[in-house]
Coordinates of C-alpha atoms and ligand atoms in Angstrom, one line a residue:
X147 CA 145.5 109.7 98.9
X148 CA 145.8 106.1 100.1
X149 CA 144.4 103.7 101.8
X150 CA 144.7 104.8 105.4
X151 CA 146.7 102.3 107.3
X152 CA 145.0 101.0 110.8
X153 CA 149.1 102.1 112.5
X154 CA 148.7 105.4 111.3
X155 CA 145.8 105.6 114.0
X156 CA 146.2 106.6 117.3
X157 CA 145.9 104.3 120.0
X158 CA 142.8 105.5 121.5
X159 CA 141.0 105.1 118.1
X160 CA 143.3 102.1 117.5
X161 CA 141.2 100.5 120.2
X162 CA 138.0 101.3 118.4
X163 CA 139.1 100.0 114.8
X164 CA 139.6 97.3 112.5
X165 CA 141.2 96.8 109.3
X166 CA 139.9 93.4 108.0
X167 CA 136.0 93.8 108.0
X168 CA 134.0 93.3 104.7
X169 CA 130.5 94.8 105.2
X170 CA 127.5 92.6 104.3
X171 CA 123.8 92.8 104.4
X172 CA 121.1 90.7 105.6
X173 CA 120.2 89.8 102.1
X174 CA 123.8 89.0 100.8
X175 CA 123.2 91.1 97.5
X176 CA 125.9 94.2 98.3
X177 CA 128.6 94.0 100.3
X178 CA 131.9 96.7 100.4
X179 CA 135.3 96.4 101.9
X180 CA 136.0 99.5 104.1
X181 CA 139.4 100.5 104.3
X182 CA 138.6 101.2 108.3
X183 CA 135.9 100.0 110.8
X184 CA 135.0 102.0 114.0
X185 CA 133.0 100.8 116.9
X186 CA 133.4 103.9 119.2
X187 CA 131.8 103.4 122.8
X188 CA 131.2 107.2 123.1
X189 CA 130.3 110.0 121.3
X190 CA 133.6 111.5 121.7
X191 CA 135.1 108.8 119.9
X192 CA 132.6 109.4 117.1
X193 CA 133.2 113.2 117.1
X194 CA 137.1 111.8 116.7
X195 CA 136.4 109.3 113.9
X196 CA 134.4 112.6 112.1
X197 CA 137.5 114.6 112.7
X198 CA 140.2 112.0 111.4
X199 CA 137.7 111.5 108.5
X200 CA 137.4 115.5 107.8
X201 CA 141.2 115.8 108.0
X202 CA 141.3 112.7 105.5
X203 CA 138.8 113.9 103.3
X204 CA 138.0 110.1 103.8
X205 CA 133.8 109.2 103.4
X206 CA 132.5 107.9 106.2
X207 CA 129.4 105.8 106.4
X208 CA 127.2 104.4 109.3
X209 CA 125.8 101.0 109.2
X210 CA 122.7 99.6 111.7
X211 CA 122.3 95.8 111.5
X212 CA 122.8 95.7 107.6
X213 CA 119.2 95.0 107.1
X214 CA 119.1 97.6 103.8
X215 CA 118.4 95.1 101.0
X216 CA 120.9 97.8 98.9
X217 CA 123.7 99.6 99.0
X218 CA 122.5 102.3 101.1
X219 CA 125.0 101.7 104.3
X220 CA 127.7 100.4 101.8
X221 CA 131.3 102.3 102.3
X222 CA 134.8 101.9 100.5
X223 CA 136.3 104.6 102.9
X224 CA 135.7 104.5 106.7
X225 CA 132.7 102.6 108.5
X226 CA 131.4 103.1 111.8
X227 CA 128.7 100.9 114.1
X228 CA 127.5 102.1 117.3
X229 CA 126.1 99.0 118.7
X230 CA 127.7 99.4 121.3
X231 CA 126.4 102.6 122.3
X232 CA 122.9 100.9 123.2
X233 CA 122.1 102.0 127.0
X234 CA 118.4 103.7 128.0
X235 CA 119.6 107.1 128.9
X236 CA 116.6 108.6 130.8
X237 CA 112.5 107.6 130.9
X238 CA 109.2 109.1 131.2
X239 CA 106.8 106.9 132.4
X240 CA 104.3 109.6 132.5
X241 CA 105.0 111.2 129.3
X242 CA 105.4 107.2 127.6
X243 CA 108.8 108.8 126.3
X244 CA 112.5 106.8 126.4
X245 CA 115.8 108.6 125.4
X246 CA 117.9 105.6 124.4
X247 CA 121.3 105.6 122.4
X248 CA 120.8 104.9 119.1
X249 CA 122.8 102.2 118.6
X250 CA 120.3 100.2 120.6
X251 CA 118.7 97.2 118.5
X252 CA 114.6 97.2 118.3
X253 CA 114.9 94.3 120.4
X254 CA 116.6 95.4 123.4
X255 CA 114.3 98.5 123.2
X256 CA 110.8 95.9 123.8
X257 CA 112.8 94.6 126.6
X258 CA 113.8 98.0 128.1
X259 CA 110.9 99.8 127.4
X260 CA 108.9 96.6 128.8
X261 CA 110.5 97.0 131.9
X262 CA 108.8 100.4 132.5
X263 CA 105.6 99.6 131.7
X264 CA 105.7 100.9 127.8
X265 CA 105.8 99.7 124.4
X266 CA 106.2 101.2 120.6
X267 CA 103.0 102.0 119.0
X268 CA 103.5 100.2 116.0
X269 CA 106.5 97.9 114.4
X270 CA 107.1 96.4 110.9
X271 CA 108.5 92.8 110.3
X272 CA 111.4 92.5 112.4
X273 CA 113.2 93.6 115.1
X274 CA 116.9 93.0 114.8
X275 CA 117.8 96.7 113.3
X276 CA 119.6 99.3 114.9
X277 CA 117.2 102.4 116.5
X278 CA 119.1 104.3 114.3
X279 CA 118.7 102.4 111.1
X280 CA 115.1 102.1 111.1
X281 CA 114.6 106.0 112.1
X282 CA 117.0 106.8 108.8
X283 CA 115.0 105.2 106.1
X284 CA 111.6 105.7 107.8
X285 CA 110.7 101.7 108.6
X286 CA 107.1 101.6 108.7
X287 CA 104.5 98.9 109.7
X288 CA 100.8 98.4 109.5
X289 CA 98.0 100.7 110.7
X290 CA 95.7 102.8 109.0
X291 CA 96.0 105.8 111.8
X292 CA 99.6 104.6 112.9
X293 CA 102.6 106.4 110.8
X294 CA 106.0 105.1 110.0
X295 CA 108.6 104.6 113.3
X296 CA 109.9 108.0 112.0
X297 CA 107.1 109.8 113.4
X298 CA 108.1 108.7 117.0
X299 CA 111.0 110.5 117.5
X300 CA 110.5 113.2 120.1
X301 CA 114.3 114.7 119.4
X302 CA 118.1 113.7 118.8
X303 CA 121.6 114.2 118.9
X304 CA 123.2 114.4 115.7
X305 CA 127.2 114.5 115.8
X306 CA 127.9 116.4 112.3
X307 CA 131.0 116.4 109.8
X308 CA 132.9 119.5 111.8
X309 CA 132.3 117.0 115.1
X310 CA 129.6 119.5 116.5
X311 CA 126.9 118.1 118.9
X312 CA 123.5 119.3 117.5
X313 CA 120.6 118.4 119.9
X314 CA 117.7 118.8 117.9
X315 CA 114.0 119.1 118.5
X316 CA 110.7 120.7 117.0
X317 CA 112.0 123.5 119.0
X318 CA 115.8 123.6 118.6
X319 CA 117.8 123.2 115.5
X320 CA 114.2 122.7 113.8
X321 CA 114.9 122.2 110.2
X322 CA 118.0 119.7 111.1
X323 CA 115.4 117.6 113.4
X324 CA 113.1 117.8 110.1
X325 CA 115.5 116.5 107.8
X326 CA 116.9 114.4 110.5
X327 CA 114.0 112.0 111.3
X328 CA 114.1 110.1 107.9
X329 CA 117.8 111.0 107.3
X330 CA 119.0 108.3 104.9
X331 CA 122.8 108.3 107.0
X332 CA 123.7 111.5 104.8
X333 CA 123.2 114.4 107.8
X334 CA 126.0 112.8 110.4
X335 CA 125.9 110.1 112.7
X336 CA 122.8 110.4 115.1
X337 CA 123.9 109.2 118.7
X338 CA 120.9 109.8 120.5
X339 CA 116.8 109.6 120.2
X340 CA 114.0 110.0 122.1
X341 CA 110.7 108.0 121.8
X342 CA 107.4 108.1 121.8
X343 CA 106.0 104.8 122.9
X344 CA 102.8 104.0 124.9
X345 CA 101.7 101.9 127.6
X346 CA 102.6 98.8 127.5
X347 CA 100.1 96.0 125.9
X348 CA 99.0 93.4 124.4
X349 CA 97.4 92.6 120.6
X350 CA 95.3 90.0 119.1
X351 CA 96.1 89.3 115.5
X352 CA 93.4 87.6 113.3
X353 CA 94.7 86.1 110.2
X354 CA 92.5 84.8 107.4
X355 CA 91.9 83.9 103.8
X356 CA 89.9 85.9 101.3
X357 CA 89.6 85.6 98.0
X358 CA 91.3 88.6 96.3
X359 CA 88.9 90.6 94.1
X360 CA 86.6 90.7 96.8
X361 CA 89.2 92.7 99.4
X362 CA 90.3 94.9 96.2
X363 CA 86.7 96.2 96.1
X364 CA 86.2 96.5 99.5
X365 CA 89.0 98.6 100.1
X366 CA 88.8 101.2 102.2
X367 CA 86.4 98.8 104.8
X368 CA 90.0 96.6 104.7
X369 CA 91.8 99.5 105.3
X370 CA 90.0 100.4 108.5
X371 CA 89.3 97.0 109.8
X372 CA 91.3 97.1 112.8
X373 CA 94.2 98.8 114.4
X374 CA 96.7 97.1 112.1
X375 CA 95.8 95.5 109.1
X376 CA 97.2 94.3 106.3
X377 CA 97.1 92.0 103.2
X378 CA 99.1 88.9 101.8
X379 CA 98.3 88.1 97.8
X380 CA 99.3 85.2 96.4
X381 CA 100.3 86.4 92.5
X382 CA 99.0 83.8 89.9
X383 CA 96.2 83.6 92.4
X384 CA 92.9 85.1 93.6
X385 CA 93.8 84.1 97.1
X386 CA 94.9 86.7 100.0
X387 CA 95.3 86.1 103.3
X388 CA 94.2 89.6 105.5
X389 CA 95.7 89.7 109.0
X390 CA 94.4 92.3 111.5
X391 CA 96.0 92.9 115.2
X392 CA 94.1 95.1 117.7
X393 CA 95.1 96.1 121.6
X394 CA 93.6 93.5 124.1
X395 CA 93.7 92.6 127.8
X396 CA 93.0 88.8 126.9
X397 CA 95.2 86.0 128.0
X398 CA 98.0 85.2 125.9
X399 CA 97.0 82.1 123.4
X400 CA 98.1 81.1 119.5
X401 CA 96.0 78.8 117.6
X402 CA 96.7 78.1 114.0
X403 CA 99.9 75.9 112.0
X404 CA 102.1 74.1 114.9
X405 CA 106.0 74.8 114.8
X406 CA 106.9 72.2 113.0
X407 CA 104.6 73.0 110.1
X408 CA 105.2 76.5 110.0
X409 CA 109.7 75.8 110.6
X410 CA 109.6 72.3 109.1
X411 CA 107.6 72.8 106.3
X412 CA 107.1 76.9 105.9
X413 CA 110.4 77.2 106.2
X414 CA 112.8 74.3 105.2
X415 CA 110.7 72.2 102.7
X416 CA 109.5 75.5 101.3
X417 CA 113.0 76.4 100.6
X418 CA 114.0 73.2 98.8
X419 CA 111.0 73.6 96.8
X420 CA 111.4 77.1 95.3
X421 CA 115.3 76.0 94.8
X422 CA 113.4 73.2 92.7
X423 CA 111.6 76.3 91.0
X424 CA 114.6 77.9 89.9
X425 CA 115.3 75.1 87.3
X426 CA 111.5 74.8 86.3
X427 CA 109.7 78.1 86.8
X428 CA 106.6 77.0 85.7
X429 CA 106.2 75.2 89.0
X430 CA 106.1 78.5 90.8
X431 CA 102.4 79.7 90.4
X432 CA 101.7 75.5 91.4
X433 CA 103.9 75.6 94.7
X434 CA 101.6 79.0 95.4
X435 CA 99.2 77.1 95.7
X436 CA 100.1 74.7 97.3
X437 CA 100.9 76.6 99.8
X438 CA 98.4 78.8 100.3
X439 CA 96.6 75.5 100.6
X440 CA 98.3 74.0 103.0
X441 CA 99.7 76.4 105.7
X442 CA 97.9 79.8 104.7
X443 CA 94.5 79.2 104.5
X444 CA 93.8 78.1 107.9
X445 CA 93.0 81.0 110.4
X446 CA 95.5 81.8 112.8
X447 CA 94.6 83.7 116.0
X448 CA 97.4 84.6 118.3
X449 CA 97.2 86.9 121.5
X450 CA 100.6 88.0 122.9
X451 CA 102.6 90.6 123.6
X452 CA 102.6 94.1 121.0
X453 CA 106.2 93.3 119.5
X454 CA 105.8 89.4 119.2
X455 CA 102.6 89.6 117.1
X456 CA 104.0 92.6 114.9
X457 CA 106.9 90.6 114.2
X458 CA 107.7 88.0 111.8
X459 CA 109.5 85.1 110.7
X460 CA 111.0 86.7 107.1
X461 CA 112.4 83.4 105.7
X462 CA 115.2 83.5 103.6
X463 CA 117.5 85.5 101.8
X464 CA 115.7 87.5 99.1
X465 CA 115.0 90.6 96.4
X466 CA 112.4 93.0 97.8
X467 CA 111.0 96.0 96.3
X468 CA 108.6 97.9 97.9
X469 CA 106.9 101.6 97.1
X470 CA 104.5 103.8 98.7
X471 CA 101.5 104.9 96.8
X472 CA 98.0 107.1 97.8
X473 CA 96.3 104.0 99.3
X474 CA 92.8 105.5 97.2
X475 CA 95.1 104.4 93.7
X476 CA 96.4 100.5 95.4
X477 CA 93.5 98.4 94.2
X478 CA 94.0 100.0 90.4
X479 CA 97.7 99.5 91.0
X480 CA 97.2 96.2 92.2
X481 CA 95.1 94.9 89.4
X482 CA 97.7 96.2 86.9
X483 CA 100.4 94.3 88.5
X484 CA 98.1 91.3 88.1
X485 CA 97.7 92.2 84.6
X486 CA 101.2 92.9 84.3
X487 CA 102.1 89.4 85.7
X488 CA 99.9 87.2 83.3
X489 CA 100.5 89.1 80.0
X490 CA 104.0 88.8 80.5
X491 CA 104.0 84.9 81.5
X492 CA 106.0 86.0 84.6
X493 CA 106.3 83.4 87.3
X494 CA 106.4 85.4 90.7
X495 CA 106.8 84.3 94.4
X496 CA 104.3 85.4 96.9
X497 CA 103.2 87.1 99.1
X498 CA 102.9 90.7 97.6
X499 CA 102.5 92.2 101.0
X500 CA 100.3 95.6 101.1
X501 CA 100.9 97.4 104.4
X502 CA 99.1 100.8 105.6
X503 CA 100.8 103.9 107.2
X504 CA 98.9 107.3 108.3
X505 CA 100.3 110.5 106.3
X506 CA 103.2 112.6 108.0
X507 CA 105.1 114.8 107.7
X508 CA 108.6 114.2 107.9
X509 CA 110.6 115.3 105.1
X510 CA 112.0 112.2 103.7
X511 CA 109.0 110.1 104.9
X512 CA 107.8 107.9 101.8
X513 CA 104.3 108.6 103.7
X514 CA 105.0 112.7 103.4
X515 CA 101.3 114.6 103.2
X516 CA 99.3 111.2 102.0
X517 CA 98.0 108.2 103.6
X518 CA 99.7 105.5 102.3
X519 CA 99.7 102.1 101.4
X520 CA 103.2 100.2 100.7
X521 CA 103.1 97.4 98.0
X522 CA 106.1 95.1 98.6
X523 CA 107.3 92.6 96.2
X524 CA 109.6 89.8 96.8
X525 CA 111.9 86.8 94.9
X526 CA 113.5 84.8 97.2
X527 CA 116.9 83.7 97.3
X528 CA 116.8 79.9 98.3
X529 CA 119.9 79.0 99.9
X530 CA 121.0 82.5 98.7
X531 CA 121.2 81.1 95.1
X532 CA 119.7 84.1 92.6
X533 CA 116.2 83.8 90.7
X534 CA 115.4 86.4 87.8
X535 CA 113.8 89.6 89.4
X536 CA 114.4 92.2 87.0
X537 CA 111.5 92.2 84.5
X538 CA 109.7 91.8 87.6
X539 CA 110.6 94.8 89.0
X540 CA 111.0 97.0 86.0
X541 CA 107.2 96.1 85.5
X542 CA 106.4 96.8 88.8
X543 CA 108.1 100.0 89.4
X544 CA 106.3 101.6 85.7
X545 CA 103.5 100.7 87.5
X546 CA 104.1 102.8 91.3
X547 CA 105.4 105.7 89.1
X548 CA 101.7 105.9 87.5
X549 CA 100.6 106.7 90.6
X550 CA 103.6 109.0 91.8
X551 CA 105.2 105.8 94.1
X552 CA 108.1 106.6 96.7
X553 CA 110.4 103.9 96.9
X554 CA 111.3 102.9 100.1
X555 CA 115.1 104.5 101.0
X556 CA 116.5 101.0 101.9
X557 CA 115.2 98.8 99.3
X558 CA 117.3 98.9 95.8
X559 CA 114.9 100.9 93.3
X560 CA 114.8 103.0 90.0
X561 CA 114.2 106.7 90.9
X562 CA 116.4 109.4 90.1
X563 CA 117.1 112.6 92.0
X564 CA 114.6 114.5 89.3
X565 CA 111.6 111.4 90.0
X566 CA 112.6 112.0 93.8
X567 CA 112.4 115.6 93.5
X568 CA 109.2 115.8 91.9
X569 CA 107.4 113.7 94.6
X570 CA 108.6 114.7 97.8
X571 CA 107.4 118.7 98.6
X572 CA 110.8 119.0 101.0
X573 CA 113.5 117.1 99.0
X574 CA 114.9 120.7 98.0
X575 CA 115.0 121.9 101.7
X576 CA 117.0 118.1 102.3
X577 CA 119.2 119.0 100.4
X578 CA 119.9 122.5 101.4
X579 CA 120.5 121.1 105.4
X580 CA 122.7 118.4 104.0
X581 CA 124.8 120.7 101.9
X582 CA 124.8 122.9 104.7
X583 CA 126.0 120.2 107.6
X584 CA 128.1 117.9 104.9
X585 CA 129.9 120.9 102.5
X586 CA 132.2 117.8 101.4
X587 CA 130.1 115.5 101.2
X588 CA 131.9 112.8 103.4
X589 CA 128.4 111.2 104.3
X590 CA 127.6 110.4 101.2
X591 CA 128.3 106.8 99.0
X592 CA 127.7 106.0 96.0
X593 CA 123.3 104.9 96.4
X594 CA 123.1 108.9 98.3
X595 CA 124.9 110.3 94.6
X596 CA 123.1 107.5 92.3
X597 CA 119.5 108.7 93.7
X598 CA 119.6 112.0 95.9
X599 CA 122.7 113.9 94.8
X600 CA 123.1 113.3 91.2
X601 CA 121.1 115.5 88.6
X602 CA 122.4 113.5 85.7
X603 CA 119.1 111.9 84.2
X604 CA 118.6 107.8 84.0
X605 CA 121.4 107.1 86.2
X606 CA 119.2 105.1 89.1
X607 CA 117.2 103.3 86.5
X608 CA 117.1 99.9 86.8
Ligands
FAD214 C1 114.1 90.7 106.9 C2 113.8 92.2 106.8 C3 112.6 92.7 107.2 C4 112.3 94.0 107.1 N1 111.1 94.5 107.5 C5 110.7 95.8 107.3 C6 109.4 96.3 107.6 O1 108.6 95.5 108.0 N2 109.2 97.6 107.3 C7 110.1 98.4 106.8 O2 109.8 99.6 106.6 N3 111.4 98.0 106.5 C8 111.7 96.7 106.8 N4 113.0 96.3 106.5 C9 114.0 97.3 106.1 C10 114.8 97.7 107.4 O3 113.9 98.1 108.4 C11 115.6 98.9 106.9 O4 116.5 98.5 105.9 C12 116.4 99.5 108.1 O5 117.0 100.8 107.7 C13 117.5 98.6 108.5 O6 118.1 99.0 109.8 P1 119.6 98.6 110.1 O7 119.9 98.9 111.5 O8 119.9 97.3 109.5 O9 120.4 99.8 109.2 P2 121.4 99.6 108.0 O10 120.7 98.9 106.9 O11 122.7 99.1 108.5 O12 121.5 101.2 107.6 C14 120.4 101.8 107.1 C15 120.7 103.3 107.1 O13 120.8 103.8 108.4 C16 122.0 104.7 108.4 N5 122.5 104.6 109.8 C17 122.7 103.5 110.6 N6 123.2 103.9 111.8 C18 123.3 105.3 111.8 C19 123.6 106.2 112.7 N7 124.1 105.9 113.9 N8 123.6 107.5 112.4 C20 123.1 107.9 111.1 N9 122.7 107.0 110.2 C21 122.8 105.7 110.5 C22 122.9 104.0 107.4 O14 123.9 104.9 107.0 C23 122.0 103.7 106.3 O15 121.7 104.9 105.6 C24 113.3 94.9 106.6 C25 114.5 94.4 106.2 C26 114.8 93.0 106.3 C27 116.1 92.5 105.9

């Protein structure tokens, strides 16, 4: 069959559609032409879109914000977006619990959940994704006793590829809400969640320099150093930079770089410089230091509120990988990527950011059954121009599958379904309730077959 044609539609889902939009994410490193876009308003209209799409046989992907540095919310068939179905549905003061539609970006949420008195427990870098998008590939942040944003959903509505409702709970429709918390967009389109925050507050972040080796064999004191910790490294260097946030009831106050150092020259003067880099790489490990020098090694203290100190500024485009590994193995794995580094004369960009999440236990959870520490790698992109990542990133990855890694789900990466299957105890019963909800598969795309579906060997290898 065809393209479907955007006058075939009916009016009412004429009104919700368009035939001209090319998908792109944050990053600008996949992008995909759908044949349709849908922006329904209501879950009706997404039980209709499911229906046309069944009747098709057409694939049908959900996208958040497009923050998935890979092609995990990439489509040639029909898309769908349910921004616009952002509203708080119902509170809980008491219970710290929101229901919110899941279309809802993290930054409305602050400001809605703000308003009565509450706040997420934990965040990662940003907050311009989708409720929905975060919840389906498990986006963690920092905090040794504080699991991934996964672990905060109290239950949701999951519209499914026969256009059923499924409300779904630790109670109700209990191996769906399993599967459903980390869900990678290949169970339906989830309309509706409801959160576990807490009371409102405030955090003061700490940020300062370390040398290296000495945090790598102090490891687990890091770990546990304050409510939210984690670690910066500058590669071709034994600098770090350790930043640790706790709850506080002191005025808000920032100390530390002033704007225009950290915009002017952590952001703009940076970029021209590593666009320099890209013609002379042996600059790289130089402009590290310099850096670290000059903006990162001076403590930073800031008090404000929860999600404006979790938060970041994440630069520019770039390549990230990131995997999760037992945080016991990270300092061995950390000094191998060192290793790994120098003996291969690599030049690498910093920071290698090491982030910790308490174990879970949602299926798909890159944190499943094991405290966890994510090592993140990064090139960046300047002015969206590409570096060389790949030996980088082959090297890297060897190294997390030593120690049994779990790639994050939105981040481009090398595991097949066997690797996959081997490390997560509930992949098998994931893909039972998928096969079970999605018979014809018109959830999946081509990263769900490359890395879940597939049993073919070596296909997801970089
Ligand atoms: C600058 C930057 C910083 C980041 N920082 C962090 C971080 O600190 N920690 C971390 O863990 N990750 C981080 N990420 C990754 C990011 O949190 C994830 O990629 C997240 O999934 C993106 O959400 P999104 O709304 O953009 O979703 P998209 O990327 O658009 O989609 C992600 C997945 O969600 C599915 N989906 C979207 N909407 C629905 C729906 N309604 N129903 C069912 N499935 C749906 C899609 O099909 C897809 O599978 C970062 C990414 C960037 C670019």
């Amino acid at each position: 069959m065809g393209p479907y044609r955007f006058d075939q539609l009916s009016p009412e889902l004429q009104a919700i559609a368009s035939d001209n939009f090319t998908f792109q994410n944050w990053a600008k490193t996949f992008r995909c032409s759908p044949e349709l876009l849908f922006e329904p308003t209501t879950e009706e209209q997404v039980r209709q879109v499911i229906l046309l799409a069944k009747s098709l046989n057409k694939p049908l992907k959900a996208f958040g914000c497009g923050h998935s540095p890979s092609d995990l919310a990439c489509s040639p068939g029909f898309m769908m977006n349910i921004d616009k179905m952002n509203n708080l549905l119902a509170v809980d003061t008491k219970a710290c619990r929101a229901t919110v539609q899941a279309g809802m970006s993290l930054h409305k949420l602050h400001q809605v959940l703000r308003e009565n008195g509450l706040a997420l427990s934990n965040l990662g870098s940003i907050s311009d994704q989708s409720i929905a998008g975060v919840m389906a590939t498990a986006t963690h942040g920092t905090g040794a006793e504080y699991g991934c944003l996964s672990t905060m959903i109290v239950d949701l509505t999951l519209i499914t590829a026969d256009g059923s409702i499924l409300f779904c709970s630790p109670t109700e429709n209990t191996d769906v809400f399993e599967a459903a918390r980390c869900s990678l967009g290949a169970l339906g389109i989830i309309t509706r969640m409801t959160l576990q925050a807490e009371p409102d507050f405030k955090l003061e972040a700490i940020q300062k320099p370390y040398k290296f080796s000495d945090i790598l064999n102090d490891w687990d004191a890091v770990i546990h150093s304050a409510q939210h910790a984690r670690v910066w490294w500058y590669p071709h260097t034994d600098d770090c930079v350790v930043w640790r946030a706790n709850r506080t009831t002191k005025e808000i106050s920032r100390s530390g770089p002033s704007f225009l150092m950290e915009r002017g020259y952590g952001f703009h003067a940076y970029q021209a410089m590593l666009n320099i880099t890209r013609y002379s790489t042996y600059l790289i490990p130089y402009l590290t230091k310099l850096m670290f020098n000059t903006l990162h090694s001076q403590p930073v203290q800031v008090v404000d509120v929860s999600n404006k100190v979790f938060n970041f500024d994440c630069l520019f485009p770039q390549y990230v990988n990131e995997w999760a590994i037992d945080w016991k193995d990270a300092p061995d794995a950390l000094r191998k990527l060192d290793k790994f580094i120098a003996d291969n004369d690599l030049k690498v960009h910093f920071p290698v950011e090491i982030r910790f999440v308490d174990e879970d236990d949602v299926w798909l959870s890159p944190a499943y059954g094991r405290k966890t520490c994510y090592i993140g790698v990064i090139m960046y992109r300047p002015y969206g121009k590409p570096v060389p990542y790949k030996k980088y990133w082959k090297g890297y990855e060897d190294i997390m599958r030593e120690y049994n890694g779990r790639p994050h789900w939105a981040k481009a990466h090398g595991q097949t379904r066997q690797d996959l299957e081997a490390s997560y105890p509930k992949f098998d019963d994931f893909l039972r309730v998928r096969q079970q909800l999605d018979p014809q598969g018109m959830f999946l795309n081509d990263y769900l077959r490359r890395h879940v579906i597939s049993s073919e060997k070596e296909t997801a290898r970089l």
